[in-house]
Coordinates of C-alpha atoms in Angstrom, one line a residue:
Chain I
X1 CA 121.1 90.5 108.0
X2 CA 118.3 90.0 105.6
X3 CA 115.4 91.9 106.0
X4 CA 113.0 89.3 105.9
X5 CA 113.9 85.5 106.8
X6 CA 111.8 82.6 106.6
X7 CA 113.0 79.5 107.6
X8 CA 111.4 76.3 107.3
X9 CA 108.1 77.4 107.3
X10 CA 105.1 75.2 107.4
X11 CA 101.7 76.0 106.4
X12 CA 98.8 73.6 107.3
X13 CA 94.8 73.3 106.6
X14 CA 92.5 70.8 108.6
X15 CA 89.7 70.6 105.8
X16 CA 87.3 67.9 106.3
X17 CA 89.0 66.4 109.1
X18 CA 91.6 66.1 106.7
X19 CA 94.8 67.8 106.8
X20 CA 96.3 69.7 103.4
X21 CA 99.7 71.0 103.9
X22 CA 99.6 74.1 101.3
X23 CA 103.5 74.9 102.7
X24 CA 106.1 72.5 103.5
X25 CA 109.8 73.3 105.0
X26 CA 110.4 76.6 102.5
X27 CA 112.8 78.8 103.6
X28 CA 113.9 82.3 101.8
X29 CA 115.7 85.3 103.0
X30 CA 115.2 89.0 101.1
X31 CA 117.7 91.6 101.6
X32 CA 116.5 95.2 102.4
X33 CA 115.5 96.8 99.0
X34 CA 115.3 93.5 97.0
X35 CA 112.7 92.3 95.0
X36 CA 111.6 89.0 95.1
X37 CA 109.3 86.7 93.6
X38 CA 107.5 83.5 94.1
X39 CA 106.0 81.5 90.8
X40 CA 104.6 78.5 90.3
X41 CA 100.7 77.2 89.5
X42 CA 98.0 77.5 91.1
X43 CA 98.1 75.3 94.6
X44 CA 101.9 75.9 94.6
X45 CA 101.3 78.1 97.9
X46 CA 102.8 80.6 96.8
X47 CA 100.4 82.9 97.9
X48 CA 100.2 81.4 101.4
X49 CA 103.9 82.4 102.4
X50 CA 102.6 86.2 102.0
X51 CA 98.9 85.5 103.7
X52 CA 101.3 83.5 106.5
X53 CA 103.6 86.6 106.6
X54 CA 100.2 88.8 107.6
X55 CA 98.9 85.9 110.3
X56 CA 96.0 85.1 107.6
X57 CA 97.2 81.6 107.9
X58 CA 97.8 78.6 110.0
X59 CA 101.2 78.5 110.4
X60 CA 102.1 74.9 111.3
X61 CA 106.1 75.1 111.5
X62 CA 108.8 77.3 111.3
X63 CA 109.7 81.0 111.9
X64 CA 109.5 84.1 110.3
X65 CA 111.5 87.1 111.0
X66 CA 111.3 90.9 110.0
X67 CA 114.2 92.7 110.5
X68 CA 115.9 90.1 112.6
X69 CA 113.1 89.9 114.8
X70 CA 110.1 87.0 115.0
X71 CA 107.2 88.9 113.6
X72 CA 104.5 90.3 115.7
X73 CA 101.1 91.4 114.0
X74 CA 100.3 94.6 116.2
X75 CA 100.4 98.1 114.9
X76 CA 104.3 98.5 114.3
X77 CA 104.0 95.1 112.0
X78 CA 101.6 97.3 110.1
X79 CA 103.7 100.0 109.6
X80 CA 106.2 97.8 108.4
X81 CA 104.2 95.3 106.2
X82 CA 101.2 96.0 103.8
X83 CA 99.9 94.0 101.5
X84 CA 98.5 94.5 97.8
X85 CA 95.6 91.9 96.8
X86 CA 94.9 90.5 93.6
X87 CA 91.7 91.3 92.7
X88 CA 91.1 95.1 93.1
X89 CA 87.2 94.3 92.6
X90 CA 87.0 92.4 95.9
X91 CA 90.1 94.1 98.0
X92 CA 88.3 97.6 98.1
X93 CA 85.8 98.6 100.2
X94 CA 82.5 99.0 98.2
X95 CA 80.6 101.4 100.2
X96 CA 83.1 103.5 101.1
X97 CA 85.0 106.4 98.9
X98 CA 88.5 106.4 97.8
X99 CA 88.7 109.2 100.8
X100 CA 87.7 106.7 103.6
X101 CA 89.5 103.8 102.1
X102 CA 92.5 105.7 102.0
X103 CA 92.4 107.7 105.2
X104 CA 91.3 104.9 107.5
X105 CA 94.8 103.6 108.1
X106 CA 95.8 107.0 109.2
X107 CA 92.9 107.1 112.0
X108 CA 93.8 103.8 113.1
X109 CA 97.6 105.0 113.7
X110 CA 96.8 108.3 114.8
X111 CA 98.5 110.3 112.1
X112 CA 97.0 113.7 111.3
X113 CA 97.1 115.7 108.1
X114 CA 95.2 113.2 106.7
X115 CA 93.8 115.5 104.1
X116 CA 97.0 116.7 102.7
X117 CA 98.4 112.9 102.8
X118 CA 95.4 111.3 100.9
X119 CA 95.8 114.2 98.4
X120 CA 99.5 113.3 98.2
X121 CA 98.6 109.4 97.7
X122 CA 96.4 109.6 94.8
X123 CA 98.7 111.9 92.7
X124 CA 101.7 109.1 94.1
X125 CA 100.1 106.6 92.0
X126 CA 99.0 109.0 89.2
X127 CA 95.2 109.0 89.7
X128 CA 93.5 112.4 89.8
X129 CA 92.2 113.9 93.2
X130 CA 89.2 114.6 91.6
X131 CA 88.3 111.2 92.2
X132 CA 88.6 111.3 96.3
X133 CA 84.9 110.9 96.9
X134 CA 84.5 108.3 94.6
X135 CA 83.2 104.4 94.8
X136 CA 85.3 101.6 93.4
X137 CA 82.7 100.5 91.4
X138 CA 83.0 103.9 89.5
X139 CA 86.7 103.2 88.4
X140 CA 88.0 100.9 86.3
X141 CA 90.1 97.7 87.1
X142 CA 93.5 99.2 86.7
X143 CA 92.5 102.7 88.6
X144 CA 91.0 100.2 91.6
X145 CA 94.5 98.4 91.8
X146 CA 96.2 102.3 91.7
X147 CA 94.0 102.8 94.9
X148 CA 94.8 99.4 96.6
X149 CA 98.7 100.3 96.0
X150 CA 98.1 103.6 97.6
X151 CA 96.3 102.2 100.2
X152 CA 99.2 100.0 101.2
X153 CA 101.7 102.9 101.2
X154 CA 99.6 105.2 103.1
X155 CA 101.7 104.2 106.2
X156 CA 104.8 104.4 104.3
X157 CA 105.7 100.9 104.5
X158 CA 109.3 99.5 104.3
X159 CA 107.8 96.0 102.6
X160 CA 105.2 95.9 99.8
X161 CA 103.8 92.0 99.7
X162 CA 102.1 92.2 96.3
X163 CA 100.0 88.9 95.4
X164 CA 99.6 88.6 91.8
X165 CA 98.9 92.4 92.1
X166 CA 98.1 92.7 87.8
X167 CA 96.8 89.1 87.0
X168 CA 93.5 90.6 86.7
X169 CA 94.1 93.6 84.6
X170 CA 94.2 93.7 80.8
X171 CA 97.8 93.9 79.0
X172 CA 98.3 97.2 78.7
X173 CA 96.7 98.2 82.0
X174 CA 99.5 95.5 83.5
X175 CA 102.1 97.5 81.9
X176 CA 101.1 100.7 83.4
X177 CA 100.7 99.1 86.8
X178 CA 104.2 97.8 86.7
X179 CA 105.5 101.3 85.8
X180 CA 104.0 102.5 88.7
X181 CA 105.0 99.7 91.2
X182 CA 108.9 99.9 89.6
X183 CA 108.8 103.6 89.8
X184 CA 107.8 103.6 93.6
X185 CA 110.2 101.0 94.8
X186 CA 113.1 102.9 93.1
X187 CA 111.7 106.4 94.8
X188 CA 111.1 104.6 98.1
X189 CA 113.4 102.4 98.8
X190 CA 110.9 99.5 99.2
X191 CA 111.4 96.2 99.5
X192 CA 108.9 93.6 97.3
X193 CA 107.9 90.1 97.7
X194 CA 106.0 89.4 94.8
X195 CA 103.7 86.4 93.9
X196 CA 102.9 85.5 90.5
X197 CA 101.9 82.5 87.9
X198 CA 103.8 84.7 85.1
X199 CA 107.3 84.2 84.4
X200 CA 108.0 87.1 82.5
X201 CA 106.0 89.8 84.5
X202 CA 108.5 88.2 87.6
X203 CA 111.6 88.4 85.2
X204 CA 110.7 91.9 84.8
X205 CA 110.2 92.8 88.3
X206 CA 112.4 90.8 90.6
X207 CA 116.1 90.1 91.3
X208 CA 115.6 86.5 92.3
X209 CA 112.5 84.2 92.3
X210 CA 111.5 81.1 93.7
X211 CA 110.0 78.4 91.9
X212 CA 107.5 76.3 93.7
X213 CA 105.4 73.5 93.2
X214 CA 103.2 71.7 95.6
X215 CA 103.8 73.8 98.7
X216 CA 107.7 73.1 98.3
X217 CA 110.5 75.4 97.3
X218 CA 112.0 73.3 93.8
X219 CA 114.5 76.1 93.2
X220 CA 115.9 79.7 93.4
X221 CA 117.1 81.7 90.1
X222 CA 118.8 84.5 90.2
X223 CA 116.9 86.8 87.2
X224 CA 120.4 86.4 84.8
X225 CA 119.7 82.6 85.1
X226 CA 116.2 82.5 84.5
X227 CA 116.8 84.7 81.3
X228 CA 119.7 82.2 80.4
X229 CA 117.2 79.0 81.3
X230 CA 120.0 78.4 83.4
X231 CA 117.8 75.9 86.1
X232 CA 118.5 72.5 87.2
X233 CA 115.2 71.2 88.1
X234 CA 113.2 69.6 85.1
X235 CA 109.9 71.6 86.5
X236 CA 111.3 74.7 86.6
X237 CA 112.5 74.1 83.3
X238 CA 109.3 73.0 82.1
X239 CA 107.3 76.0 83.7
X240 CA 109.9 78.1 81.7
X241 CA 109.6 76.1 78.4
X242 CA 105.8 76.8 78.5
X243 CA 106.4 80.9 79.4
X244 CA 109.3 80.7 76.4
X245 CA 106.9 79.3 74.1
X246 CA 104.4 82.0 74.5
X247 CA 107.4 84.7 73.4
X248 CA 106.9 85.1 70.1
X249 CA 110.5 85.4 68.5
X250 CA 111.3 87.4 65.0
X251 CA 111.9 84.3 63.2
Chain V
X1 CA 84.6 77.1 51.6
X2 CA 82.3 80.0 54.2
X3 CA 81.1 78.5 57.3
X4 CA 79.9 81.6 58.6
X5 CA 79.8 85.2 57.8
X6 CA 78.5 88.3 59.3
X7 CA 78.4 91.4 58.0
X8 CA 77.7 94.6 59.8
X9 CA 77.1 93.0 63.2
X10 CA 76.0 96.0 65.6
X11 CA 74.8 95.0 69.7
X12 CA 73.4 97.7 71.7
X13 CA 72.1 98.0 74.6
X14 CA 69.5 100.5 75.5
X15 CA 70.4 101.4 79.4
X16 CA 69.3 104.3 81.6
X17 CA 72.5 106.0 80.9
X18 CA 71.8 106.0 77.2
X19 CA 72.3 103.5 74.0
X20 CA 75.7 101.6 74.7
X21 CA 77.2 99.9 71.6
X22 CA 78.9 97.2 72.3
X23 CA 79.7 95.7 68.9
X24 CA 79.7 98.7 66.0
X25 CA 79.9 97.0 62.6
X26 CA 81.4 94.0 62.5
X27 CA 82.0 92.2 59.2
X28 CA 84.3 88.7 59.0
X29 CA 83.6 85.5 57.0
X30 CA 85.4 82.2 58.5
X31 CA 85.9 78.8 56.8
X32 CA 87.3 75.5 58.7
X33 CA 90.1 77.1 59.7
X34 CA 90.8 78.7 63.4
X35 CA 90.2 82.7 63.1
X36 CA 91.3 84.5 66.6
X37 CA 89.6 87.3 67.7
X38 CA 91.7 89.8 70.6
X39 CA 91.5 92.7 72.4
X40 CA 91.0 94.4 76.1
X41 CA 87.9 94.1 78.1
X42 CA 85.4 95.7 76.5
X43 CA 86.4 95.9 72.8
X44 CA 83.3 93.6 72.0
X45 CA 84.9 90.2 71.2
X46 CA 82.9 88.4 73.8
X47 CA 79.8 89.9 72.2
X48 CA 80.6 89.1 68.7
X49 CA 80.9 85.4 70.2
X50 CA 77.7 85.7 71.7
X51 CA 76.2 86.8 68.7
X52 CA 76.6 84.8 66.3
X53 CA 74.6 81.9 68.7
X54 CA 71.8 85.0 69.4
X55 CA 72.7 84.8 73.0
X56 CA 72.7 88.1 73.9
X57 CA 69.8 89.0 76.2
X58 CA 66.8 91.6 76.4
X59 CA 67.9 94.6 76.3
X60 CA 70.8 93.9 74.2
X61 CA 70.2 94.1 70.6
X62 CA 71.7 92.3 68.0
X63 CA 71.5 93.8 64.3
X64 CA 72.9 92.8 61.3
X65 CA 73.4 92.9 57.5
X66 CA 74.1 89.2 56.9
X67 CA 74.6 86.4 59.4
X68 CA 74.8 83.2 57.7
X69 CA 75.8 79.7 58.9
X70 CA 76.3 77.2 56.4
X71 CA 73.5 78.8 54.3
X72 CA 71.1 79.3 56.9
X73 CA 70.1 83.4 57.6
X74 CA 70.9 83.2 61.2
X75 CA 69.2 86.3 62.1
X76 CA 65.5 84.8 60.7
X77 CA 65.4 81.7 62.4
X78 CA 63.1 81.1 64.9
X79 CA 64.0 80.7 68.3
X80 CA 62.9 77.1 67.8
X81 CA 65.4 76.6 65.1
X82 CA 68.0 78.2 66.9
X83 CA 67.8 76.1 69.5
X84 CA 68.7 73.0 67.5
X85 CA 71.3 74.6 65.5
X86 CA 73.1 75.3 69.5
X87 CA 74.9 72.0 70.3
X88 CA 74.8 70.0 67.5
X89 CA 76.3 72.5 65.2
X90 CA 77.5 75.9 66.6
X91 CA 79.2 75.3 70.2
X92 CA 80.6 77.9 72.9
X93 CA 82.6 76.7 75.2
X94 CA 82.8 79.6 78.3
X95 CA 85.8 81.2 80.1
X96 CA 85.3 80.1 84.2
X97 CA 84.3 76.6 84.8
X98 CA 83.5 77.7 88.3
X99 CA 80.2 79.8 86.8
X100 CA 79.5 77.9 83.6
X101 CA 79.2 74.3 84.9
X102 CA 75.9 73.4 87.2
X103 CA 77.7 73.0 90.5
X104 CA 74.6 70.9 92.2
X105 CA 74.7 68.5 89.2
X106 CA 77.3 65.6 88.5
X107 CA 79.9 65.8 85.4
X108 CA 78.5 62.5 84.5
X109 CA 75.0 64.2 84.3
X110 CA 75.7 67.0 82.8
X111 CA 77.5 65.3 79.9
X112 CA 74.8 62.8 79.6
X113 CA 71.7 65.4 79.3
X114 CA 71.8 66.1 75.7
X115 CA 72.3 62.7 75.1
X116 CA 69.8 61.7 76.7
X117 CA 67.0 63.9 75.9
X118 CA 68.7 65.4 73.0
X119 CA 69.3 62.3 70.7
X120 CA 67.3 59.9 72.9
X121 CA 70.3 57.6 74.1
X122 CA 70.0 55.0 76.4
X123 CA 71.8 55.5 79.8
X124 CA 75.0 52.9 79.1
X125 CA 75.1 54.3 75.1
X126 CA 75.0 58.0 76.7
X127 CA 77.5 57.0 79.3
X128 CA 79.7 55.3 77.1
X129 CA 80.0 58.2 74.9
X130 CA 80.8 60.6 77.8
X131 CA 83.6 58.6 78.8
X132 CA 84.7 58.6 75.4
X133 CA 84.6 62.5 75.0
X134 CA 86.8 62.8 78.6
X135 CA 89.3 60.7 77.2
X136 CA 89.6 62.7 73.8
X137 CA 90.3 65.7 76.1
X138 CA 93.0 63.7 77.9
X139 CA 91.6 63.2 81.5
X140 CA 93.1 60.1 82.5
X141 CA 90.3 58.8 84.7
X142 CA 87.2 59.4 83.1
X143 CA 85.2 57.4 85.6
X144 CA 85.9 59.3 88.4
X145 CA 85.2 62.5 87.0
X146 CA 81.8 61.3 85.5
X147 CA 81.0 60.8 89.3
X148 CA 82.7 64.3 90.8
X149 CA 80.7 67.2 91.5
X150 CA 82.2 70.7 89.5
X151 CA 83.6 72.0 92.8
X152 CA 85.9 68.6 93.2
X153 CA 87.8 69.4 90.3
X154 CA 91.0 71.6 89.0
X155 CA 90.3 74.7 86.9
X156 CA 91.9 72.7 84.1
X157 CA 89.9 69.2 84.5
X158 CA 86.4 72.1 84.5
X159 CA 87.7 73.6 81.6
X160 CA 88.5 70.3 79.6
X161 CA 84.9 69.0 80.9
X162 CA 83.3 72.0 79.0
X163 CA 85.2 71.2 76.4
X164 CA 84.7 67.5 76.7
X165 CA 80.9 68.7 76.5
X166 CA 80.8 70.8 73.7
X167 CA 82.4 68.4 71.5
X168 CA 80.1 65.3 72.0
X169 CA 77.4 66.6 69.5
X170 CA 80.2 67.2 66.9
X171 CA 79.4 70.7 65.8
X172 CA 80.7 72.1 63.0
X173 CA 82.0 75.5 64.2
X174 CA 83.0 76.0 68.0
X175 CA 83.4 79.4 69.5
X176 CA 85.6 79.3 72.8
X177 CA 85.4 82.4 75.0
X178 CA 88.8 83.2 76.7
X179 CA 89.1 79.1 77.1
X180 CA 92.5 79.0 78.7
X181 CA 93.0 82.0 80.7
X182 CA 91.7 81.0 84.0
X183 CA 94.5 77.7 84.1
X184 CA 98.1 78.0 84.5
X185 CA 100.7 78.2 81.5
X186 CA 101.8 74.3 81.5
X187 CA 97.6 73.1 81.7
X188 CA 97.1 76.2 79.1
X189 CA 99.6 74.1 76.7
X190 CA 97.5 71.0 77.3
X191 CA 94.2 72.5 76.5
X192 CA 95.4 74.2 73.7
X193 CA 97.0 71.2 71.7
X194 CA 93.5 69.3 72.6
X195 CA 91.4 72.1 71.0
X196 CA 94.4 72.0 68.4
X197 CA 93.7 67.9 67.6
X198 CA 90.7 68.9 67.1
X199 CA 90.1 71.4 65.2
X200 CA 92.6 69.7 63.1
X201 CA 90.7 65.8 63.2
X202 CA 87.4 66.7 62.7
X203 CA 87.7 70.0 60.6
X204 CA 85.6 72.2 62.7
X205 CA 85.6 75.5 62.3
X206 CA 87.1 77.4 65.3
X207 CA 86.4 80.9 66.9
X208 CA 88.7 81.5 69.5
X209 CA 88.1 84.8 71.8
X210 CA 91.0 85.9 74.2
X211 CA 93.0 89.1 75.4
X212 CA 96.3 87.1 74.9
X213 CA 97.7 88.5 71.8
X214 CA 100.5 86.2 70.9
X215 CA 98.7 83.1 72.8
X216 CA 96.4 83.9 69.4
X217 CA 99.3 84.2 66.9
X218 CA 100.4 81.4 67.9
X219 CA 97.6 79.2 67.7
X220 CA 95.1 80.5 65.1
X221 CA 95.3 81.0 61.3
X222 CA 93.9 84.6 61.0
X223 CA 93.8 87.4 63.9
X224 CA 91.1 90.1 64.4
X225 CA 92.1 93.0 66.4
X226 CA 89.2 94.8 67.9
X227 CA 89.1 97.9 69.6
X228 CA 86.0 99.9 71.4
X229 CA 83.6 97.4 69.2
X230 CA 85.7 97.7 65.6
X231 CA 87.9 95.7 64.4
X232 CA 90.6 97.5 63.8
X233 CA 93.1 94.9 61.9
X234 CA 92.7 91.5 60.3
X235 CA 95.5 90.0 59.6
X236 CA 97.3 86.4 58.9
X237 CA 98.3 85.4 62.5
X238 CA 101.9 85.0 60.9
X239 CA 102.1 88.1 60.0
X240 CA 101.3 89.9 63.6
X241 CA 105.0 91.2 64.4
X242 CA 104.7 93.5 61.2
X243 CA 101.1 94.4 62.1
X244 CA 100.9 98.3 61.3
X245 CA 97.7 99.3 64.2
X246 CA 99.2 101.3 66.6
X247 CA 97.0 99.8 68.5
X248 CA 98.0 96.1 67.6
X249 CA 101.6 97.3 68.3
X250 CA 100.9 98.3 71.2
X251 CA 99.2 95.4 72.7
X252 CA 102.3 93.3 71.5
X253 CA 104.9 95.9 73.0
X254 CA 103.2 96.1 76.4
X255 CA 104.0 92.4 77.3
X256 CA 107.2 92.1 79.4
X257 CA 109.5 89.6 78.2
X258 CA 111.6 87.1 79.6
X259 CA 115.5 88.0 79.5
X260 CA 114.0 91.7 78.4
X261 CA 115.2 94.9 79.3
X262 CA 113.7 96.3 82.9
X263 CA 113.1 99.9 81.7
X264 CA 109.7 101.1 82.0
X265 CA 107.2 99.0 79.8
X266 CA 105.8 101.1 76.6
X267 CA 102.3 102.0 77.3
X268 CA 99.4 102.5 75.1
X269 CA 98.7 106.0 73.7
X270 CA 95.2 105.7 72.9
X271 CA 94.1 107.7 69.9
X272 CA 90.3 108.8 69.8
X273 CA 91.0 107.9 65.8
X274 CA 91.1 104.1 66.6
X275 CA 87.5 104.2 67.5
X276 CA 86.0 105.9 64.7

C-alpha cells in the first residue's frame, strides 16, 4: 500500500463568478520513503495538489489518502504531514525569533523538552544555536529556508511536502539546500513530494516525477527515463528540450 | 567599435551601519555585441546596471574614472541630459513585470506615453507603432493586450511588454536586469531568441544581468563574473567550461544536472581572497 494515494483529484476556484479548475482528475500514489516530484509551468497546479493535501484548497473531486486512510487535518495529520514553502522571506514569522518559530509546534502538541529539541533542530540543519533568538530578517535567504526545513521536522514528520523549496535561493545556496534536504531524508527515513519548475533540481532529487500542464497529469517518468528523454508526450518532451538546452555540454 | 566604457565604477552607500560598497572598481568597455554580466545576489551586477543610466538613488553614490557612451562623459551630464539620453538611447528593461509596469494604467497607455509626449505622435501614429512593437516581441494579439490591465497578463506576456516598451525608441544599448528569470524555461526560450533577433537586427548593444551562469554562456558573447562588487573573471562566453575562478567553477559545478550523478552537490568554498 502506498503511503500516500491520490486518486482523481479535483481542484476548483470560483473567481469572478467564474469557475477555474487549477486540478483536473490527477491521480499519483508514493510509496513510503519515495521521493517524488511534480514539474510543469507555472499554472500547471502543481503546487495546488500539496496546498489540497494540507486543506488550503477547494477540493472539488476525488480522494486523498495517507496511509490508507482518507486524510483528516487535526493534530495527528500534523504530525504526519508538514510542509516547506517557497519563499522563506514570507513563510517565517517576522516578529518572532527563530526560538518561537521553532518551539511553537511543540506547545501546540504538548511535547516538552522543548529547549533541548530546538537546540537539536538548528544544528540538524547545520545552522549555529547562536542564532536562536534571532529574526528572519537578520539571516540570509538560504539560512531562512534552513529554519523553515527545521520548522517542518520539529514534529518529526513521516512526509516532507516541499514546494519549490530552493527556487528562490541563489545557485550555490540551492546546492547547499539540497544537501541538506538529501541528507535528512536518507537519515530519517522521509518520504518527499516535491514541486518544482526545474527539471534538473527534480532529476536530482526524486525517483519519479510527474509532468503536468494545465491542471492535468500529461505523464509519469521514472528518473532513468527522464535522463534517457525516454517520454512519450510531445510536452514533456518539449519542457525537457528547453531544461537540456540550458546544459551546457563539453563540446 | 566602444559603445560604452567605464572605468573604475565604485557605488556606495553611506548607511547608519557604515559605508557599504556595493560596486568596488569596476572597469569593462562594450561594443555592439551582447556582454553578460553574473553572479549571486549581492555581487553588484544589478548596480553596475543601474549605473551606467545614473539611477542609483540618494544615498547611494556613484563614482567613477570614466563613463562614456558613445562619446558622451556620462558622469557630467546634467540631469536634463540624462534624461533624454534614457529611452531613446540607453534602455533597462527590469526583472518582475508585477512591480515594474504601472498596474492602474493600460498596456496600451503605457506604451503610447513616450510617444506621445516624447516624440509628439498623434494617437493612431502612437498606437500604430505600439502594436507594431507587440508583434516584434511575438504576442499574437496585440490589440487585446494594448487594452489589458498589467495584472490580466502572464509573467511572460509582462515581461515581453517591457520589452516591447523599451524597444520602441530604438536605443542603441539595452541593459536587461535578470529579464527571464521570473518565466518558466519554454517562455524563457521565447524571450530569449526575441532579445536574440534583436540584438542581432538592429545592432544594439546588449547588457544582460542574471544569476544564471550557463543561461549567459549560452546567450552572450563575453561573460563578467562578479563577486562581492569585483569582477572577478572576464572571459569569452565560449570559453566558460575552462574558466580558471574558483569561484566561476564553482557557480558552474553547483548546478544539478539532468541524467547526473545524485551524490551530494559540490558546494562553494568561499575564499576571503576573491574579494580583495
Amino acid at each position: 500500500m502506498a503511503l500516500i494515494e491520490i486518486e482523481n483529484l479535483s481542484v476548483t476556484f470560483t473567481a469572478q463568478g467564474r469557475q477555474v479548475r487549477a486540478v483536473e482528475n490527477v491521480s499519483l500514489s508514493v510509496e513510503a520513503r519515495e521521493s517524488y516530484g511534480l514539474v510543469g509551468e507555472s499554472g500547471s497546479g502543481k503546487s495546488t495538489i500539496l496546498r489540497a493535501i494540507c486543506g488550503l484548497a477547494p477540493v472539488s473531486g476525488g480522494t486523498i489518502r495517507i496511509g490508507g486512510a482518507p486524510v483528516q487535518r487535526d493534530k495527528a495529520f500534523s504530525r504526519r504531514v508538514q510542509m516547506v514553502f517557497q519563499d522563506p522571506y514570507a513563510s517565517l514569522h517576522p516578529r518572532h525569533t527563530l526560538d518561537r518559530t521553532l518551539s511553537e509546534p511543540l506547545a501546540i502538541h504538548g511535547i516538552g523538552d522543548a529547549d533541548a529539541r530546538v537546540v537539536q533542530a538548528l544544528r540538524d540543519v547545520g545552522l549555529p544555536t547562536s542564532f536562536r533568538f534571532r529574526y528572519p530578517h537578520q539571516l540570509s535567504g538560504g539560512q531562512r529556508q534552513r529554519v523553515a526545513i527545521a520548522r517542518a521536522l520539529m514534529l518529526e514528520p513521516e512526509i516532507l511536502l516541499l514546494d519549490e523549496p530552493t527556487s528562490a535561493l541563489d545557485a550555490s545556496v540551492q546546492a547547499e539546500v539540497l544537501n541538506l534536504l538529501a541528507r535528512l531524508r536518507a537519515e530519517r527515513g522521509l518520504t518527499f513530494l516535491m514541486v518544482s519548475h526545474d527539471l534538473a533540481v527534480i532529476d536530482h532529487m526524486c525517483d519519479r516525477v510527474l509532468v503536468m500542464q494545465h491542471g492535468r497529469a500529461v505523464e509519469e517518468l521514472a528518473r532513468d527515463d527522464l535522463a534517457g528523454a525516454r517520454m512519450k508526450t510531445d510536452y514533456a518532451r518539449s519542457l525537457f528540450a528547453a531544461s537540456a538546452d540550458r546544459m551546457l555540454t563539453s563540446s | 567599435m566602444t559603445l560604452l566604457s567605464v572605468k573604475n565604477l565604485r557605488v556606495s552607500f553611506d548607511t547608519e551601519a557604515g559605508l557599504v560598497e556595493a560596486v568596488r572598481g569596476v572597469s569593462f568597455s562594450l561594443g555592439r555585441e551582447r556582454l553578460g554580466i553574473v553572479g549571486e545576489s549581492g555581487s553588484g551586477k544589478t548596480m553596475t546596471g543601474r549605473s551606467v543610466l545614473r539611477l542609483v538613488r540618494p544615498p547611494g553614490r556613484i563614482e567613477a574614472e570614466e563613463m562614456r557612451f558613445d562619446g558622451q562623459d556620462l558622469m557630467a551630464l546634467s540631469e536634463r541630459d540624462m534624461r533624454r539620453l534614457r529611452g531613446p538611447r540607453i534602455a533597462m528593461v527590469m526583472q518582475d513585470p508585477k512591480y515594474s509596469l504601472n498596474p492602474v494604467m493600460k498596456v496600451g497607455d503605457q506604451l503610447m506615453e513616450g510617444l506621445r509626449q516624447r516624440d509628439r505622435l498623434s494617437r493612431s501614429e502612437a498606437r500604430a507603432k505600439a502594436v507594431a512593437a507587440l508583434e516584434a516581441v511575438q504576442i499574437r494579439d496585440p490589440e487585446r493586450v494594448l487594452e489589458a490591465y498589467p495584472h490580466e497578463l502572464s509573467g511572460g506576456m509582462g515581461q515581453r511588454v517591457m520589452i516591447a516598451m523599451m524597444l520602441i525608441p530604438n536605443p542603441d544599448l539595452l541593459i536587461a536586469d535578470e529579464p527571464t528569470s521570473a518565466l518558466d524555461v519554454t517562455v524563457q526560450a521565447e524571450v530569449l531568441s526575441i532579445l536574440d533577433g534583436l540584438v542581432r537586427d538592429r545592432g544594439m548593444g546588449l547588457i544582460f544581468i542574471s544569476h544564471d551562469l550557463r543561461l549567459v554562456a549560452r546567450f552572450c558573447d563575453r561573460v563578467l563574473v562578479m563577486y562581492k562588487g569585483r569582477v572577478v573573471e572576464e572571459l569569452a562566453a565560449r570559453d566558460l567550461l575552462a574558466a580558471r575562478h574558483p569561484y566561476t567553477q564553482g557557480l558552474l559545478n553547483c548546478l544539478p544536472r539532468i541524467g547526473g550523478d545524485r551524490g551530494p552537490l559540490p558546494g562553494l568554498d568561499r575564499n576571503a581572497e576573491w574579494a580583495r
